[in-house]
C-alpha cells in the first residue's frame, strides 16, 4: 500500500476524484499519473488524508524535539547548558515550538483524519471540494516548511533585541505563518462543507457520527478564529514593510499578536475533534454504539463556544498595568468566566462517557486506541483544572475582600500563576491530549485510512511512552508554576523570583524525560504507519474501521 494506492470504488466518480478503476485503459483513455506526479496532482480524499497524517506526524516530532531542547536549557535555569547562544535564540525556538506543535502538528493531523474518514462515514464518495482540499494541503505544507526554514535562518516571530534577527527572515516567518493559516482555513472549510452538504438523504445533523459532529463544531470555531490570526499577521507584516516598524511589527510584537492562539481558551479549540474521537473509540471498545447522542452533541457545541479565544488579545493590553483604569484581558470577568465555564462542560462529557460505559453492561476491550483516548481525556481534564487554578484568584477575589487574613495563604499561592509555567502546562496538557487522541483515532481507522490495520505489538509499545511522557510534561510545568517558574524561559529577569530553584530544575529534568518519551512513542507510531503503507493492502481493509 502506497500513499496513492486505494481500493477502487465503482461509485467514486465525482469531479476531482481520481480513485476510480484505472487499471486497464484503452489507448484513447486518460490514465492518471502515478508516483510523485500522482501525489502532486491527486484529488483523492484518502491520499490527501494520508499526506496530512504523514507530514503532521513528522512535524509533531520536530516540535517535540524543540521542546526537548528547551527542556535541556531549563534543567539548569541560572546557568544553562549553552544550547542557545543568546536569549533571542531561545525566544525563536519557544515560538516555533508552539506554532509547529499546534498549527503544523495537531490541527493538520485532525484535518487528515477528517479528510480521509468523514466522507466514508457519511456514505459520500469524496469530500465536497476535492481540489480545494488538495490546494489546502499543499498551501499548508509549503507554508510549514518555509516557516521552519525562516525561523532557523535567524528569523522567528520578532526579536528581543534590536539586530538579533534578520529582518527579511522575520518577514518570511510571518508570511509563511500566514500561508499555514490560509491552508488550514481552506481545509477547515472543505470539511465543514462536506459534513453539511454530503450527508445522504434522511440523515440530519444529529445522526452523523460523533467524530463528524466534533469536526463540524471544530471547523466552525476555526473558521472564525483563523481569519483573526491572519489579520494579526497582516498588521505585523505591513508594519514591518514600512519605513520604520512602529509598534505592530517591531520587537517581539509579531509573537505577542498571535500568542492568543496558544493560550486559553483558544488552545481548547484546537482539541475539539478529540471529543468525537474519544466518543467513537470509547464506545467501540465497549462493543456498543453511542447512546444519548443529542446531549453529547450539545456538550461538544458548548465546549466549542467556550473555547473560542480570538478575543483574548493580550497584545492590546494597557501599557501601564498598574494604572487604575488599566485593561488587562486576562483579568477581565469574561476571561475568568470562560476559564470556569469550561470545567462543568468537560465534567458533563465525562458523565456521558460513564453513562455509555454503564449502559454497555460489559467490560471494555483494552486496545491501544482505547488506552490512548482514556489518557487523552485525563490530560484534557488536567488542562481544564490548570485553567481553573489560573483564574481562581480573580474569581474568588471577593473572599480576599471578605477576610484577607484567613485566605492569605491561598491567595499568595495563586497570585503569580498568571505568568508562570502553569500556563505552559495547561497548553501542553490540552495539546498533547489532542495528539494522543489523534493517534488513537489513527489506530482505530487505520484499515480504511491506510489499507490495513496497524501492527498491534508496535501500537501497544507506543502507548506507554506517549501517555507517560505527556503526563510528565504537563504535570511538571503545572507544578513548577506554583514555585514561580516563568511561562517564558527567555525572560531571565524572572529567574530571581523562582522559589526552590533546585527543585524546579529537578522538575524540568523530569519534564525533559517526558519530551524524550513522547518523541520516542511518536517515532514508533510513524514507523507503524510507514510499515502499513509499505505493505500490500488487505482485500477488505477499506470496509472496516470506519465506525
PDB file of C-alpha atoms in Angstrom, residues 96 99 143 146-158 166-180 233 237 240:
ATOM      1  CA  UNK A  96       8.487  27.784  16.856  1.00  0.00           C
ATOM      2  CA  UNK A  99       3.421  27.148  16.039  1.00  0.00           C
ATOM      3  CA  UNK A 143       3.965  27.367   4.498  1.00  0.00           C
ATOM      4  CA  UNK A 146       9.053  27.923   4.848  1.00  0.00           C
ATOM      5  CA  UNK A 147       8.105  28.851   8.414  1.00  0.00           C
ATOM      6  CA  UNK A 148      10.575  26.415   9.940  1.00  0.00           C
ATOM      7  CA  UNK A 149      13.341  27.360   7.496  1.00  0.00           C
ATOM      8  CA  UNK A 150      12.813  31.092   8.092  1.00  0.00           C
ATOM      9  CA  UNK A 151      12.925  30.685  11.858  1.00  0.00           C
ATOM     10  CA  UNK A 152      16.193  28.771  11.690  1.00  0.00           C
ATOM     11  CA  UNK A 153      17.590  31.457   9.368  1.00  0.00           C
ATOM     12  CA  UNK A 154      17.722  33.977  12.235  1.00  0.00           C
ATOM     13  CA  UNK A 155      14.064  34.789  11.781  1.00  0.00           C
ATOM     14  CA  UNK A 156      11.214  33.936  14.099  1.00  0.00           C
ATOM     15  CA  UNK A 157       8.218  35.972  15.206  1.00  0.00           C
ATOM     16  CA  UNK A 158      10.213  39.088  16.078  1.00  0.00           C
ATOM     17  CA  UNK A 166      17.361  39.201  10.239  1.00  0.00           C
ATOM     18  CA  UNK A 167      14.568  41.478   9.118  1.00  0.00           C
ATOM     19  CA  UNK A 168      13.914  39.533   5.904  1.00  0.00           C
ATOM     20  CA  UNK A 169      13.791  36.228   7.804  1.00  0.00           C
ATOM     21  CA  UNK A 170      11.309  37.636  10.303  1.00  0.00           C
ATOM     22  CA  UNK A 171       9.136  38.869   7.444  1.00  0.00           C
ATOM     23  CA  UNK A 172       9.286  35.426   5.812  1.00  0.00           C
ATOM     24  CA  UNK A 173       8.388  33.812   9.139  1.00  0.00           C
ATOM     25  CA  UNK A 174       5.290  35.973   9.436  1.00  0.00           C
ATOM     26  CA  UNK A 175       4.356  35.469   5.772  1.00  0.00           C
ATOM     27  CA  UNK A 176       4.800  31.681   5.957  1.00  0.00           C
ATOM     28  CA  UNK A 177       2.704  31.506   9.126  1.00  0.00           C
ATOM     29  CA  UNK A 178       0.032  33.290   7.123  1.00  0.00           C
ATOM     30  CA  UNK A 179       0.303  30.561   4.474  1.00  0.00           C
ATOM     31  CA  UNK A 180      -0.165  27.941   7.172  1.00  0.00           C
ATOM     32  CA  UNK A 233      -0.169  38.664  10.875  1.00  0.00           C
ATOM     33  CA  UNK A 237       3.781  42.292   8.164  1.00  0.00           C
ATOM     34  CA  UNK A 240       7.468  45.676   9.182  1.00  0.00           C
TER      35      UNK A 240
END
